[in-house]
């Protein structure tokens, strides 16, 4: 197949690495891609959030399948334009992408579909804000309604900080005040063709910048999969109580969801609840989920894109475990330093360790770190002790001045 992957992060590099492992020999493009992706795909410098530009490229290159990685092109309607031009695309329409693009919309869909989630109040001014904060009490959960690159959510014991955060986002639109949900978090992805879903394997993400969940929220500092501590019926329960009702509700509204429904879940004392939906593969969870996928990826995504999910075999995952450690630039997430050379990636790679590039570029002689999250080191092993040893020994070989990473990924897991 001729496949175009839209995006430029470690998630997109991971998707491309998985496609390159398929038994079928695909022709791969990435737009705009990054330095690491050039090993497996041809990178095309184009504006990935511009529906017209992406569609013109896909049509003129005779692309069979477009896979959209990040949320921004989806919310901008890139999938809509591609579909109109007759191109198969894995990724929802702008209307369906509102499940991530607007937290208030997601709450409304969940309420209509009977999907368990925290109670939330949408507020649009100071008075409503204070009322809502007084109703929930501490810890306070305040969320910007729209896309905010993972920075829109604040969980805090301090009412002053909650107010400050909310007032900032109220300048741009509504803010959600949400009930605090207590319990372990799980990310579970479902492929959807608009009507049918197929689950992938659960993963856990480490969102805070530093060990022991200290420091600010980030885009994600590491992940592991599978989660040996989950109940056996976890995936089936989430499929029946969350994924299927949501997909059915979206279809009923005439905005079927085609692509990947990312269920961000909390296991509370009163059951599994949705903390958020995303409308695309998670980063860095994808790195560990796809590292364990042993059946081909392209046929699955193509089937989802063409309403044929009932006719494909469910994905198969290896018994090996996987973890990923994100190497971040100095100052990430507040003020990442960029432009520094990064070394040792070849030495760090092996049969059981792969590197997914996120923010890298060649300047002619050196490979440079060009942003906050620079690479994801992905290690597999027969258990987490083995995968940790491999992953941490590999990341130790990478040189990037001032960089940091968490040392507790998958620590103490079975
Ligand atoms: P989100 O961007 O919605 O995934 O939120 C980022 C992180 O904030 C989540 O992974 C949780 O750790 C935390 N969070 C969000 N909403 C809640 C909530 N209602 N209760 C507790 N923690 C939350
Ligand atoms: N890992 C969190 C996300 O992809 O949104």
XYZ file of C-alpha atoms and ligand atoms in Angstrom:
442
model
C 0.000 0.000 0.000
C 0.971 3.614 -0.459
C 0.567 5.170 2.961
C 0.932 8.758 4.159
C 1.347 9.373 7.883
C 0.536 12.924 8.963
C 2.510 14.294 11.926
C 6.050 14.655 13.178
C 6.386 13.085 16.619
C 7.527 9.842 18.212
C 3.985 8.536 17.809
C 4.188 8.989 14.046
C 7.687 7.490 13.915
C 6.376 4.483 15.869
C 3.429 4.051 13.486
C 5.847 4.153 10.565
C 8.211 1.641 12.202
C 5.237 -0.699 12.750
C 4.068 -0.306 9.132
C 7.612 -1.046 7.979
C 7.465 -4.371 9.900
C 4.281 -5.501 8.070
C 4.889 -8.510 5.797
C 3.620 -6.421 2.863
C 6.150 -3.959 1.575
C 4.487 -0.562 1.814
C 5.590 2.685 0.253
C 5.647 5.189 3.124
C 5.505 8.975 3.323
C 5.429 11.246 6.359
C 4.332 14.861 6.450
C 6.123 16.748 7.824
C 7.989 13.915 9.651
C 11.317 14.288 11.451
C 14.957 13.276 11.058
C 14.438 9.751 12.424
C 11.525 9.011 10.138
C 13.724 9.432 7.044
C 15.136 5.947 7.757
C 11.820 4.284 6.883
C 9.783 6.836 4.932
C 10.049 9.721 2.539
C 9.389 12.958 4.402
C 7.403 15.711 2.736
C 7.624 19.268 4.006
C 4.048 20.425 3.944
C 1.629 22.147 6.273
C -0.035 19.146 7.886
C -2.959 21.103 9.322
C -4.006 22.494 5.952
C -6.739 20.226 4.525
C -6.234 21.400 0.948
C -2.450 20.942 0.969
C -2.576 17.446 2.470
C -5.374 16.335 0.130
C -3.624 17.627 -2.981
C -0.489 15.718 -2.027
C -2.414 12.510 -1.256
C -4.360 12.623 -4.521
C -1.402 13.500 -6.711
C 0.731 10.758 -5.111
C -2.031 8.165 -5.445
C -2.005 7.434 -1.705
C -4.136 4.417 -0.643
C -4.366 5.278 3.046
C -3.707 8.406 5.110
C -3.111 7.948 8.850
C -3.460 11.153 10.843
C -1.359 11.222 14.028
C -2.032 14.462 15.930
C -5.305 16.097 16.949
C -4.718 19.489 15.315
C -5.140 18.338 11.663
C -8.232 16.354 12.675
C -9.858 19.325 14.369
C -8.899 21.408 11.316
C -10.844 19.047 9.009
C -7.996 17.338 7.160
C -9.829 13.978 7.286
C -13.046 15.513 5.925
C -11.341 16.939 2.860
C -9.438 13.707 2.158
C -12.644 11.648 2.368
C -14.430 14.027 0.047
C -11.624 13.465 -2.455
C -12.128 9.693 -2.152
C -8.974 8.944 -0.133
C -9.213 6.312 2.636
C -8.279 7.995 5.895
C -7.709 6.726 9.416
C -8.841 9.608 11.579
C -12.176 11.237 12.430
C -13.987 14.127 10.775
C -13.736 17.549 12.421
C -17.225 17.029 13.863
C -16.238 13.716 15.477
C -12.833 15.079 16.570
C -14.745 17.458 18.858
C -14.707 14.540 21.322
C -11.166 15.753 22.019
C -11.430 19.313 20.718
C -14.133 20.282 23.214
C -14.261 18.757 26.673
C -17.794 20.133 27.128
C -18.915 18.327 23.950
C -17.303 15.090 25.174
C -19.208 15.385 28.449
C -22.469 15.936 26.580
C -21.903 12.842 24.409
C -21.021 10.767 27.475
C -24.168 11.912 29.260
C -26.314 11.035 26.230
C -24.599 7.633 25.855
C -24.720 6.781 29.560
C -20.918 6.559 29.767
C -19.489 6.850 33.303
C -17.383 9.973 33.853
C -16.764 12.589 36.524
C -19.403 15.242 37.102
C -18.416 18.530 35.524
C -19.644 22.080 35.249
C -18.951 24.298 32.275
C -18.347 27.855 33.479
C -18.020 31.045 31.468
C -17.343 33.741 34.073
C -15.876 34.378 37.511
C -19.130 33.975 39.460
C -19.928 30.604 37.875
C -16.332 29.536 38.450
C -16.415 30.226 42.187
C -19.791 28.488 42.508
C -18.448 25.395 40.757
C -15.213 25.295 42.797
C -17.217 25.571 46.007
C -19.441 22.721 44.847
C -16.561 20.269 44.159
C -14.198 21.353 46.937
C -10.507 20.348 46.928
C -8.715 18.807 45.152
C -9.815 21.110 42.357
C -9.780 19.966 38.711
C -9.899 22.780 36.171
C -9.785 22.151 32.413
C -9.653 24.461 29.416
C -12.485 23.514 27.054
C -10.447 23.495 23.833
C -7.117 21.997 22.726
C -4.233 23.157 24.930
C -1.399 20.687 24.150
C -1.751 18.931 27.487
C -1.363 22.206 29.405
C -5.059 22.955 29.876
C -5.611 20.742 32.908
C -4.739 21.691 36.471
C -5.318 19.459 39.477
C -4.580 21.347 42.694
C -5.361 21.592 46.398
C -5.063 25.384 46.148
C -8.205 27.327 45.364
C -6.118 30.386 44.422
C -4.169 28.394 41.811
C -7.393 26.864 40.495
C -8.881 30.334 40.066
C -5.725 31.701 38.429
C -5.597 28.817 35.938
C -9.306 29.100 35.141
C -9.179 32.891 34.709
C -6.368 32.509 32.173
C -8.352 30.089 30.005
C -11.625 32.005 30.483
C -10.044 34.698 28.304
C -10.211 32.184 25.427
C -13.487 30.354 26.095
C -15.338 28.201 28.575
C -13.648 26.277 31.363
C -14.697 22.988 32.904
C -14.611 22.398 36.653
C -14.630 18.686 37.288
C -15.076 16.298 40.175
C -11.714 14.835 41.271
C -11.438 11.169 40.307
C -9.169 9.083 42.485
C -7.503 5.875 41.299
C -4.979 4.401 38.867
C -5.132 5.693 35.288
C -5.227 3.498 32.192
C -5.081 4.392 28.514
C -7.013 2.034 26.275
C -7.274 2.537 22.518
C -10.068 1.325 20.257
C -9.988 1.200 16.476
C -13.365 2.250 15.090
C -14.843 2.164 11.595
C -17.794 4.262 12.692
C -19.876 1.309 13.939
C -17.615 -1.496 15.155
C -14.680 -1.282 17.542
C -11.569 -3.394 18.144
C -9.510 -2.840 21.308
C -5.733 -2.591 21.379
C -3.764 -3.480 24.527
C -3.931 -1.274 27.671
C -1.038 0.992 28.607
C -0.140 3.375 31.392
C 1.268 6.816 30.798
C 3.476 8.879 33.153
C 2.231 12.434 32.741
C 4.268 14.320 35.352
C 7.751 15.565 34.539
C 9.662 13.976 37.425
C 9.898 10.720 39.404
C 7.092 9.776 41.808
C 4.651 11.919 39.815
C 6.251 15.174 40.909
C 6.467 18.295 38.805
C 4.236 19.750 36.112
C 2.032 17.814 33.691
C 3.721 17.066 30.380
C 2.765 15.474 27.079
C 3.975 12.183 28.658
C 7.371 11.091 30.016
C 7.049 7.336 29.627
C 4.658 4.404 29.410
C 4.415 0.663 29.708
C 2.203 -2.127 28.417
C 0.563 -4.478 29.285
C -0.797 -3.754 32.765
C -0.489 -7.050 34.659
C -2.447 -5.646 37.613
C -5.701 -5.161 35.654
C -8.699 -7.462 36.105
C -9.140 -9.994 33.284
C -12.421 -8.460 32.169
C -11.128 -4.863 32.086
C -10.927 -4.504 28.291
C -14.315 -6.151 27.716
C -15.917 -3.911 30.350
C -14.508 -0.728 28.828
C -15.556 -1.872 25.367
C -19.144 -2.552 26.483
C -19.677 0.378 28.851
C -17.598 3.117 27.235
C -16.315 2.562 23.689
C -19.391 0.992 22.093
C -21.977 3.392 23.558
C -19.820 6.370 22.545
C -19.360 5.119 18.980
C -23.106 4.356 18.745
C -23.987 7.850 20.002
C -21.665 9.486 17.456
C -23.199 7.397 14.630
C -26.704 8.285 15.795
C -25.808 11.981 15.570
C -24.757 11.548 11.950
C -21.082 12.126 12.819
C -19.648 8.590 12.897
C -16.275 8.248 14.570
C -13.687 6.676 12.252
C -10.186 6.297 13.626
C -8.774 5.728 17.067
C -10.800 6.438 20.188
C -8.367 6.959 23.049
C -10.113 6.258 26.336
C -8.273 7.911 29.233
C -9.693 6.061 32.232
C -9.556 6.088 36.008
C -10.370 3.014 38.053
C -12.273 4.494 40.989
C -13.895 2.778 43.969
C -17.191 3.171 42.162
C -16.084 1.770 38.801
C -14.140 2.673 35.671
C -14.697 6.272 34.590
C -13.579 8.343 31.618
C -11.169 11.136 32.441
C -10.854 12.212 28.824
C -11.288 11.098 25.251
C -8.688 11.722 22.621
C -9.350 11.103 18.957
C -5.954 9.755 17.934
C -3.162 7.465 19.067
C -1.670 8.524 22.432
C 1.925 9.620 22.747
C 3.934 7.920 24.338
C 1.502 4.984 24.857
C 1.575 4.126 21.138
C 5.288 3.413 21.404
C 4.634 0.527 23.830
C 1.347 -0.707 22.388
C 2.675 -1.028 18.838
C 5.978 -2.494 20.075
C 3.901 -5.481 21.203
C 1.658 -5.718 18.125
C 2.595 -8.908 16.302
C -0.045 -8.819 13.552
C 0.196 -6.391 10.621
C -0.907 -2.795 11.270
C -1.888 -1.463 7.838
C -4.761 -3.946 7.194
C -6.312 -2.999 10.541
C -6.158 0.739 9.955
C -7.317 0.351 6.342
C -10.291 -1.751 7.501
C -11.216 0.934 10.034
C -10.932 3.620 7.348
C -13.191 1.711 4.934
C -15.936 0.477 7.300
C -14.646 -3.108 7.135
C -13.574 -3.723 10.724
C -15.941 -6.690 11.098
C -14.065 -8.510 8.340
C -10.551 -8.402 9.856
C -8.941 -10.536 12.534
C -8.497 -8.848 15.914
C -4.971 -7.534 16.514
C -2.532 -9.943 18.146
C -0.142 -8.796 20.896
C 3.025 -10.555 21.975
C 3.503 -11.820 25.537
C 6.587 -9.634 25.772
C 6.264 -6.447 27.774
C 7.323 -3.010 26.565
C 8.249 0.254 28.188
C 9.263 3.601 26.841
C 11.328 6.345 28.428
C 11.082 9.831 26.990
C 14.282 11.858 26.795
C 13.385 15.530 27.258
C 15.372 18.705 26.661
C 16.585 20.879 29.513
C 13.736 23.069 30.748
C 10.917 20.862 29.412
C 7.982 21.359 29.803
C 8.110 25.065 30.749
C 10.945 26.330 28.612
C 12.682 23.630 26.567
C 16.138 24.462 25.213
C 16.556 23.431 21.603
C 19.280 23.257 18.988
C 21.726 21.082 20.961
C 23.428 18.059 19.368
C 22.239 14.606 20.330
C 24.605 11.616 20.126
C 24.691 7.868 20.764
C 21.374 6.856 19.181
C 22.970 4.088 17.084
C 24.786 2.693 20.125
C 21.536 2.767 22.107
C 19.564 0.762 19.499
C 19.537 -3.031 19.498
C 17.242 -5.924 18.683
C 15.222 -5.241 21.836
C 15.592 -1.441 21.955
C 14.299 0.955 19.324
C 14.348 4.717 19.190
C 11.373 6.759 18.080
C 12.329 10.313 17.159
C 10.113 13.208 18.206
C 11.951 16.508 17.891
C 15.092 15.960 15.841
C 16.601 17.527 12.728
C 19.861 17.257 10.816
C 21.826 20.457 10.404
C 24.153 18.881 7.821
C 26.680 17.456 10.268
C 24.910 16.908 13.585
C 21.595 15.564 14.714
C 19.975 18.311 16.779
C 17.241 18.257 19.412
C 14.597 20.682 18.199
C 11.998 20.640 20.972
C 10.856 19.399 24.366
C 10.366 15.681 23.978
C 13.294 14.603 21.818
C 13.218 10.811 21.487
C 11.369 7.862 23.016
C 13.562 4.899 23.930
C 11.418 1.762 23.573
C 12.549 -1.507 25.161
C 10.906 -4.919 25.087
C 11.644 -7.882 27.337
C 10.130 -11.018 28.786
C 9.338 -9.089 31.970
C 9.537 -5.516 33.210
C 12.804 -6.054 35.063
C 14.454 -7.120 31.808
C 12.818 -4.352 29.752
C 13.853 -1.749 32.354
C 17.460 -2.913 32.381
C 17.561 -2.754 28.586
C 15.786 0.597 28.328
C 17.793 2.403 30.998
C 21.102 1.003 29.786
C 20.209 2.270 26.290
C 19.171 5.775 27.366
C 22.451 6.013 29.300
C 24.291 5.854 25.968
C 22.511 8.897 24.562
C 24.199 12.263 24.939
C 22.204 15.517 25.079
C 23.428 18.356 27.278
C 21.003 19.245 30.068
C 18.481 16.530 29.126
C 16.331 14.719 31.664
C 14.180 11.601 31.907
C 12.257 9.744 34.586
C 13.999 6.762 36.159
C 10.864 5.145 37.595
C 9.041 3.998 34.450
C 7.436 0.574 35.087
C 9.271 0.362 38.395
C 7.749 -2.247 40.687
C 5.450 -3.612 37.979
C 5.107 -7.458 37.963
P -6.275 15.264 30.652
O -5.527 16.241 29.781
O -7.760 15.489 30.709
O -5.851 13.852 30.396
O -5.728 15.491 32.126
C -4.360 15.380 32.420
C -4.200 14.655 33.717
O -4.817 15.386 34.771
C -4.877 13.289 33.757
O -4.107 12.272 33.219
C -5.066 13.121 35.241
O -3.872 12.681 35.852
C -5.367 14.495 35.700
N -6.831 14.664 35.750
C -7.640 15.131 34.775
N -8.927 15.121 35.159
C -8.946 14.629 36.415
C -9.985 14.363 37.371
N -11.273 14.622 37.116
N -9.627 13.843 38.552
C -8.326 13.582 38.835
N -7.308 13.815 37.992
C -7.601 14.335 36.794
N -0.280 10.465 26.486
C -1.320 11.397 26.506
C -1.823 11.784 25.194
O -1.431 11.278 24.169
O -2.678 12.651 25.151
